[in-house]
PDB file of C-alpha atoms in Angstrom:
ATOM      1  CA  MET A 769    -216.285-194.570 -61.415  1.00 48.00           C
ATOM      2  CA  LYS A 770    -217.411-194.079 -65.036  1.00 48.00           C
ATOM      3  CA  LYS A 771    -214.998-191.204 -65.544  1.00 49.00           C
ATOM      4  CA  LEU A 772    -212.017-193.515 -64.919  1.00 48.00           C
ATOM      5  CA  PHE A 773    -212.879-195.403 -68.105  1.00 51.00           C
ATOM      6  CA  ALA A 774    -213.756-192.385 -70.187  1.00 51.00           C
ATOM      7  CA  LYS A 775    -211.764-192.130 -73.395  1.00 48.00           C
ATOM      8  CA  ASP A 776    -210.218-188.711 -72.764  1.00 51.00           C
ATOM      9  CA  TYR A 777    -209.936-188.942 -68.986  1.00 51.00           C
ATOM     10  CA  LYS A 778    -206.426-188.704 -67.570  1.00 58.00           C
ATOM     11  CA  MET A 779    -206.058-190.404 -64.218  1.00 56.00           C
ATOM     12  CA  LYS A 780    -204.454-188.530 -61.339  1.00 60.00           C
ATOM     13  CA  ALA A 781    -201.453-189.942 -59.510  1.00 56.00           C
ATOM     14  CA  SER A 782    -203.616-190.491 -56.437  1.00 57.00           C
ATOM     15  CA  GLU A 783    -206.153-192.504 -58.450  1.00 61.00           C
ATOM     16  CA  ILE A 784    -203.431-194.668 -60.012  1.00 63.00           C
ATOM     17  CA  TRP A 785    -201.979-195.197 -56.544  1.00 54.00           C
ATOM     18  CA  LEU A 786    -205.380-196.163 -55.124  1.00 64.00           C
ATOM     19  CA  LEU A 787    -206.102-198.620 -57.934  1.00 64.00           C
ATOM     20  CA  THR A 788    -202.632-200.169 -57.538  1.00 66.00           C
ATOM     21  CA  VAL A 789    -203.102-200.681 -53.808  1.00 64.00           C
ATOM     22  CA  PHE A 790    -206.616-202.062 -54.361  1.00 65.00           C
ATOM     23  CA  GLY A 791    -205.421-204.397 -57.127  1.00 64.00           C
ATOM     24  CA  SER A 792    -202.517-205.659 -55.023  1.00 64.00           C
ATOM     25  CA  THR A 793    -204.814-206.326 -52.073  1.00 68.00           C
ATOM     26  CA  ALA A 794    -207.273-208.161 -54.334  1.00 66.00           C
ATOM     27  CA  LEU A 795    -204.450-210.278 -55.807  1.00 61.00           C
ATOM     28  CA  ILE A 796    -203.151-211.288 -52.376  1.00 61.00           C
ATOM     29  CA  PHE A 797    -206.670-212.058 -51.170  1.00 62.00           C
ATOM     30  CA  ALA A 798    -207.334-214.212 -54.241  1.00 66.00           C
ATOM     31  CA  PHE A 799    -204.209-216.344 -53.706  1.00 59.00           C
ATOM     32  CA  PHE A 800    -204.957-216.981 -50.058  1.00 61.00           C
ATOM     33  CA  GLN A 801    -208.666-217.639 -50.760  1.00 62.00           C
ATOM     34  CA  LEU A 802    -207.735-220.223 -53.387  1.00 63.00           C
ATOM     35  CA  ALA A 803    -205.331-221.802 -50.944  1.00 60.00           C
ATOM     36  CA  LEU A 804    -208.125-222.124 -48.374  1.00 59.00           C
ATOM     37  CA  TRP A 805    -210.428-223.740 -50.906  1.00 61.00           C
ATOM     38  CA  ARG A 806    -207.842-226.164 -52.274  1.00 61.00           C
ATOM     39  CA  ALA A 807    -205.551-226.454 -49.241  1.00 52.00           C
ATOM     40  CA  SER A 808    -202.560-226.180 -51.541  1.00 54.00           C
ATOM     41  CA  PHE A 809    -199.183-225.297 -50.054  1.00 51.00           C
ATOM     42  CA  SER A 810    -198.019-223.834 -53.381  1.00 53.00           C
ATOM     43  CA  LEU A 811    -200.941-221.399 -53.393  1.00 51.00           C
ATOM     44  CA  TYR A 812    -200.059-220.328 -49.862  1.00 52.00           C
ATOM     45  CA  LEU A 813    -196.497-219.750 -51.082  1.00 55.00           C
ATOM     46  CA  ASN A 814    -197.728-217.781 -54.082  1.00 59.00           C
ATOM     47  CA  GLY A 815    -199.827-215.632 -51.758  1.00 54.00           C
ATOM     48  CA  SER A 816    -196.785-214.864 -49.620  1.00 59.00           C
ATOM     49  CA  LEU A 817    -194.749-214.013 -52.693  1.00 58.00           C
ATOM     50  CA  ALA A 818    -197.506-211.767 -53.994  1.00 60.00           C
ATOM     51  CA  PHE A 819    -197.665-209.988 -50.626  1.00 60.00           C
ATOM     52  CA  SER A 820    -193.876-209.494 -50.567  1.00 65.00           C
ATOM     53  CA  PHE A 821    -193.874-208.222 -54.143  1.00 61.00           C
ATOM     54  CA  CYS A 822    -196.657-205.704 -53.455  1.00 62.00           C
ATOM     55  CA  LEU A 823    -194.989-204.558 -50.237  1.00 59.00           C
ATOM     56  CA  TYR A 824    -191.662-203.974 -51.970  1.00 56.00           C
ATOM     57  CA  MET A 825    -193.360-202.081 -54.779  1.00 65.00           C
ATOM     58  CA  VAL A 826    -195.107-199.774 -52.295  1.00 62.00           C
ATOM     59  CA  VAL A 827    -191.872-199.124 -50.377  1.00 59.00           C
ATOM     60  CA  PHE A 828    -189.955-198.563 -53.620  1.00 60.00           C
ATOM     61  CA  THR A 829    -192.527-196.014 -54.797  1.00 62.00           C
ATOM     62  CA  LEU A 830    -192.471-194.082 -51.521  1.00 58.00           C
ATOM     63  CA  LEU A 831    -188.665-194.053 -51.332  1.00 55.00           C
ATOM     64  CA  TYR A 832    -187.761-193.154 -54.893  1.00 57.00           C
ATOM     65  CA  ARG A 833    -190.651-191.044 -56.128  1.00 55.00           C
ATOM     66  CA  LYS A 834    -189.600-187.388 -55.931  1.00 50.00           C
ATOM     67  CA  LYS A 835    -193.093-186.233 -55.069  1.00 52.00           C
ATOM     68  CA  THR A 836    -195.365-188.404 -52.936  1.00 52.00           C
ATOM     69  CA  SER A 837    -197.836-185.882 -51.524  1.00 54.00           C
ATOM     70  CA  ASP A 838    -200.036-186.131 -54.618  1.00 51.00           C
ATOM     71  CA  LEU A 839    -200.441-189.881 -54.044  1.00 52.00           C
ATOM     72  CA  PHE A 840    -202.646-189.272 -51.024  1.00 54.00           C
ATOM     73  CA  ILE A 841    -204.744-186.347 -52.262  1.00 54.00           C
ATOM     74  CA  LEU A 842    -208.008-187.416 -53.858  1.00 50.00           C
ATOM     75  CA  GLY A 843    -209.722-184.046 -53.636  1.00 50.00           C
ATOM     76  CA  GLN A 844    -209.000-180.823 -55.446  1.00 48.00           C
ATOM     77  CA  SER A 845    -205.555-179.317 -55.592  1.00 47.00           C
ATOM     78  CA  LYS A 846    -204.587-176.400 -53.375  1.00 48.00           C
ATOM     79  CA  TYR A 847    -205.439-173.938 -56.140  1.00 46.00           C
ATOM     80  CA  PRO A 848    -208.012-175.712 -58.348  1.00 49.00           C
ATOM     81  CA  ASN A 849    -208.878-172.592 -60.319  1.00 53.00           C
ATOM     82  CA  LYS A 850    -206.727-171.077 -63.012  1.00 58.00           C
ATOM     83  CA  LYS A 851    -204.507-168.087 -62.396  1.00 66.00           C
ATOM     84  CA  VAL A 852    -206.465-164.902 -61.789  1.00 70.00           C
ATOM     85  CA  SER A 853    -206.641-162.817 -64.967  1.00 76.00           C
ATOM     86  CA  ASP A 854    -204.386-159.755 -65.168  1.00 78.00           C
ATOM     87  CA  GLN A 855    -207.353-157.405 -65.287  1.00 84.00           C
ATOM     88  CA  GLU A 856    -208.973-158.894 -62.189  1.00 84.00           C
ATOM     89  CA  ALA A 857    -205.600-159.101 -60.444  1.00 85.00           C
ATOM     90  CA  ASN A 858    -204.940-155.390 -61.043  1.00 88.00           C
ATOM     91  CA  THR A 859    -208.327-154.519 -59.539  1.00 90.00           C
ATOM     92  CA  LEU A 860    -207.736-156.693 -56.482  1.00 89.00           C
ATOM     93  CA  PHE A 861    -204.182-155.419 -55.995  1.00 90.00           C
ATOM     94  CA  ALA A 862    -205.367-151.820 -56.171  1.00 91.00           C
ATOM     95  CA  ARG A 863    -207.918-152.510 -53.445  1.00 91.00           C
ATOM     96  CA  LEU A 864    -205.378-154.453 -51.398  1.00 93.00           C
ATOM     97  CA  GLU A 865    -202.674-151.777 -51.573  1.00 92.00           C
ATOM     98  CA  LYS A 866    -205.151-148.975 -50.850  1.00 93.00           C
ATOM     99  CA  ILE A 867    -206.363-150.626 -47.643  1.00 94.00           C
ATOM    100  CA  MET A 868    -202.865-151.673 -46.570  1.00 94.00           C
ATOM    101  CA  THR A 869    -201.618-148.099 -47.024  1.00 93.00           C
ATOM    102  CA  GLU A 870    -204.571-146.164 -45.632  1.00 94.00           C
ATOM    103  CA  LYS A 871    -205.158-148.371 -42.603  1.00 94.00           C
ATOM    104  CA  GLU A 872    -201.467-149.234 -42.167  1.00 95.00           C
ATOM    105  CA  LEU A 873    -202.391-152.839 -41.459  1.00 95.00           C
ATOM    106  CA  TYR A 874    -198.771-153.916 -41.864  1.00 96.00           C
ATOM    107  CA  LYS A 875    -197.949-152.158 -38.585  1.00 96.00           C
ATOM    108  CA  ASN A 876    -199.830-154.897 -36.766  1.00 96.00           C
ATOM    109  CA  PRO A 877    -197.095-157.417 -35.846  1.00 95.00           C
ATOM    110  CA  ASP A 878    -199.721-160.164 -35.495  1.00 95.00           C
ATOM    111  CA  LEU A 879    -201.444-159.553 -38.829  1.00 95.00           C
ATOM    112  CA  LYS A 880    -202.765-162.815 -40.298  1.00 95.00           C
ATOM    113  CA  LEU A 881    -203.920-163.748 -43.782  1.00 94.00           C
ATOM    114  CA  ASN A 882    -207.525-164.221 -42.689  1.00 93.00           C
ATOM    115  CA  GLU A 883    -207.566-160.756 -41.058  1.00 94.00           C
ATOM    116  CA  LEU A 884    -206.323-159.108 -44.237  1.00 93.00           C
ATOM    117  CA  SER A 885    -208.873-161.150 -46.146  1.00 92.00           C
ATOM    118  CA  LYS A 886    -211.719-159.709 -44.078  1.00 93.00           C
ATOM    119  CA  GLU A 887    -210.416-156.149 -44.420  1.00 92.00           C
ATOM    120  CA  THR A 888    -210.155-156.370 -48.211  1.00 90.00           C
ATOM    121  CA  ASN A 889    -213.245-158.526 -48.728  1.00 90.00           C
ATOM    122  CA  ILE A 890    -211.150-161.035 -50.666  1.00 89.00           C
ATOM    123  CA  SER A 891    -211.411-164.685 -49.644  1.00 89.00           C
ATOM    124  CA  SER A 892    -208.355-166.152 -47.916  1.00 90.00           C
ATOM    125  CA  HIS A 893    -208.020-168.730 -50.677  1.00 89.00           C
ATOM    126  CA  GLN A 894    -208.181-166.149 -53.468  1.00 88.00           C
ATOM    127  CA  LEU A 895    -205.839-163.772 -51.645  1.00 91.00           C
ATOM    128  CA  SER A 896    -203.254-166.489 -51.115  1.00 91.00           C
ATOM    129  CA  GLN A 897    -203.587-167.598 -54.750  1.00 89.00           C
ATOM    130  CA  LEU A 898    -203.291-164.018 -55.933  1.00 89.00           C
ATOM    131  CA  LEU A 899    -200.040-163.424 -54.038  1.00 91.00           C
ATOM    132  CA  ASN A 900    -198.499-166.752 -54.994  1.00 90.00           C
ATOM    133  CA  ASP A 901    -199.516-166.969 -58.649  1.00 87.00           C
ATOM    134  CA  ASN A 902    -199.566-163.316 -59.701  1.00 86.00           C
ATOM    135  CA  LEU A 903    -196.776-161.869 -57.568  1.00 86.00           C
ATOM    136  CA  GLY A 904    -194.720-164.968 -56.856  1.00 89.00           C
ATOM    137  CA  LYS A 905    -194.502-164.231 -53.140  1.00 92.00           C
ATOM    138  CA  ASN A 906    -196.160-165.416 -49.968  1.00 94.00           C
ATOM    139  CA  PHE A 907    -198.232-163.419 -47.495  1.00 95.00           C
ATOM    140  CA  THR A 908    -195.329-162.762 -45.098  1.00 95.00           C
ATOM    141  CA  THR A 909    -193.064-161.381 -47.823  1.00 95.00           C
ATOM    142  CA  TYR A 910    -195.844-159.171 -49.167  1.00 95.00           C
ATOM    143  CA  VAL A 911    -196.516-157.609 -45.745  1.00 96.00           C
ATOM    144  CA  ASN A 912    -192.823-157.255 -44.923  1.00 97.00           C
ATOM    145  CA  GLU A 913    -192.250-155.246 -48.101  1.00 96.00           C
ATOM    146  CA  PHE A 914    -194.679-152.613 -46.800  1.00 96.00           C
ATOM    147  CA  ARG A 915    -192.876-152.617 -43.459  1.00 97.00           C
ATOM    148  CA  ILE A 916    -189.432-152.186 -44.987  1.00 97.00           C
ATOM    149  CA  ASN A 917    -190.610-149.413 -47.328  1.00 95.00           C
ATOM    150  CA  GLU A 918    -192.086-147.579 -44.350  1.00 95.00           C
ATOM    151  CA  ALA A 919    -188.873-148.122 -42.377  1.00 95.00           C
ATOM    152  CA  CYS A 920    -186.863-146.542 -45.195  1.00 94.00           C
ATOM    153  CA  LYS A 921    -189.183-143.512 -45.182  1.00 93.00           C
ATOM    154  CA  ILE A 922    -188.755-143.068 -41.433  1.00 93.00           C
ATOM    155  CA  MET A 923    -184.976-143.396 -41.676  1.00 92.00           C
ATOM    156  CA  ALA A 924    -184.886-140.796 -44.455  1.00 90.00           C
ATOM    157  CA  SER A 925    -186.927-138.335 -42.429  1.00 86.00           C
ATOM    158  CA  SER A 926    -185.719-136.134 -39.587  1.00 70.00           C
ATOM    159  CA  ASN A 927    -187.162-138.621 -37.101  1.00 69.00           C
ATOM    160  CA  ARG A 928    -184.496-139.562 -34.559  1.00 79.00           C
ATOM    161  CA  LEU A 929    -185.782-143.032 -33.711  1.00 86.00           C
ATOM    162  CA  THR A 930    -183.213-145.736 -33.089  1.00 92.00           C
ATOM    163  CA  LEU A 931    -183.042-148.526 -35.653  1.00 93.00           C
ATOM    164  CA  GLU A 932    -184.602-150.933 -33.179  1.00 93.00           C
ATOM    165  CA  SER A 933    -187.467-148.510 -32.557  1.00 94.00           C
ATOM    166  CA  VAL A 934    -187.977-148.125 -36.311  1.00 95.00           C
ATOM    167  CA  GLY A 935    -188.447-151.887 -36.570  1.00 95.00           C
ATOM    168  CA  TYR A 936    -191.095-151.926 -33.862  1.00 96.00           C
ATOM    169  CA  GLU A 937    -192.767-148.850 -35.361  1.00 95.00           C
ATOM    170  CA  VAL A 938    -193.346-150.517 -38.734  1.00 96.00           C
ATOM    171  CA  GLY A 939    -194.662-153.818 -37.379  1.00 96.00           C
ATOM    172  CA  PHE A 940    -191.775-156.130 -36.550  1.00 97.00           C
ATOM    173  CA  ASN A 941    -191.898-157.825 -33.170  1.00 94.00           C
ATOM    174  CA  SER A 942    -188.145-158.208 -32.710  1.00 94.00           C
ATOM    175  CA  LYS A 943    -184.936-156.393 -33.623  1.00 94.00           C
ATOM    176  CA  SER A 944    -183.366-159.503 -35.161  1.00 95.00           C
ATOM    177  CA  THR A 945    -186.335-160.141 -37.443  1.00 96.00           C
ATOM    178  CA  PHE A 946    -186.315-156.529 -38.615  1.00 96.00           C
ATOM    179  CA  PHE A 947    -182.595-156.548 -39.366  1.00 96.00           C
ATOM    180  CA  ALA A 948    -182.721-159.920 -41.155  1.00 96.00           C
ATOM    181  CA  THR A 949    -185.749-158.957 -43.253  1.00 96.00           C
ATOM    182  CA  PHE A 950    -184.273-155.557 -44.134  1.00 96.00           C
ATOM    183  CA  LYS A 951    -181.060-157.202 -45.355  1.00 96.00           C
ATOM    184  CA  LYS A 952    -183.017-159.820 -47.325  1.00 95.00           C
ATOM    185  CA  LEU A 953    -185.239-157.299 -49.143  1.00 95.00           C
ATOM    186  CA  THR A 954    -182.779-154.435 -49.691  1.00 95.00           C
ATOM    187  CA  GLY A 955    -179.433-156.208 -49.850  1.00 95.00           C
ATOM    188  CA  THR A 956    -177.954-154.051 -47.087  1.00 95.00           C
ATOM    189  CA  THR A 957    -178.278-153.614 -43.336  1.00 95.00           C
ATOM    190  CA  PRO A 958    -180.384-150.885 -41.706  1.00 94.00           C
ATOM    191  CA  ALA A 959    -177.221-149.287 -40.316  1.00 93.00           C
ATOM    192  CA  ASN A 960    -175.528-149.129 -43.716  1.00 94.00           C
ATOM    193  CA  HIS A 961    -178.687-147.789 -45.309  1.00 93.00           C
ATOM    194  CA  GLN A 962    -178.990-145.063 -42.675  1.00 90.00           C
ATOM    195  CA  GLN A 963    -175.312-144.178 -43.078  1.00 89.00           C
ATOM    196  CA  LYS A 964    -175.757-143.853 -46.847  1.00 90.00           C
ATOM    197  CA  ILE A 965    -178.707-141.490 -46.287  1.00 86.00           C
ATOM    198  CA  GLN A 966    -176.595-139.326 -43.990  1.00 81.00           C
ATOM    199  CA  ILE A 967    -173.737-139.187 -46.501  1.00 83.00           C
ATOM    200  CA  ASP A 968    -176.129-138.274 -49.302  1.00 78.00           C
ATOM    201  CA  ASN A 969    -177.666-135.518 -47.144  1.00 73.00           C
ATOM    202  CA  ILE A 970    -174.221-134.071 -46.348  1.00 74.00           C
ATOM    203  CA  ALA A 971    -173.284-134.149 -50.023  1.00 68.00           C
ATOM    204  CA  TYR A 972    -176.542-132.429 -50.943  1.00 62.00           C
ATOM    205  CA  SER A 973    -176.003-129.710 -48.318  1.00 63.00           C
ATOM    206  CA  THR A 974    -172.467-129.113 -49.579  1.00 67.00           C
ATOM    207  CA  ASP A 975    -173.665-128.687 -53.145  1.00 62.00           C
ATOM    208  CA  LEU A 976    -176.117-126.040 -51.994  1.00 56.00           C
TER     209      LEU A 976
END
């Protein structure tokens, strides 16, 4: 409680919201309590007006405030710590990429953040923060990039797998998800990419 009145303390939105609700409740209670003591109709009316005013203010805040989630969070934010330093991030990313590549974890279609966390010995919270703050991407996008890169390698090789089989091979659990993700990350479809590889191979053979 003392920190709320500290000179340099800046109140959070949730604390302002809590104090407002508490103050409004106290104001309404005071009007009605006075009315009970003095049996005054005007005090009853003032209590009703105070209640209506507070109710409208609460509704107005919830309807027109762009962000309301922070009004109800009294604890720490999702990522209370500062962004991981570049040096530490590089070390963690090196470990993460090494394990992802060597163990081919991305080929598991049911891979979860907590599973990758255990494999890399990085806490789920820190891993999620690392991907979001340092790479600007979520866990799913990070894993899918490995899958698409591997798919491109398979398509460029002499392997004669169908495009659907390539998707399953690299960790996707459906053809539609593979095609949609491939288009999102590369800007082209798997079929067009494969066709381009074939054209490039023909052109290379002709030059020889």
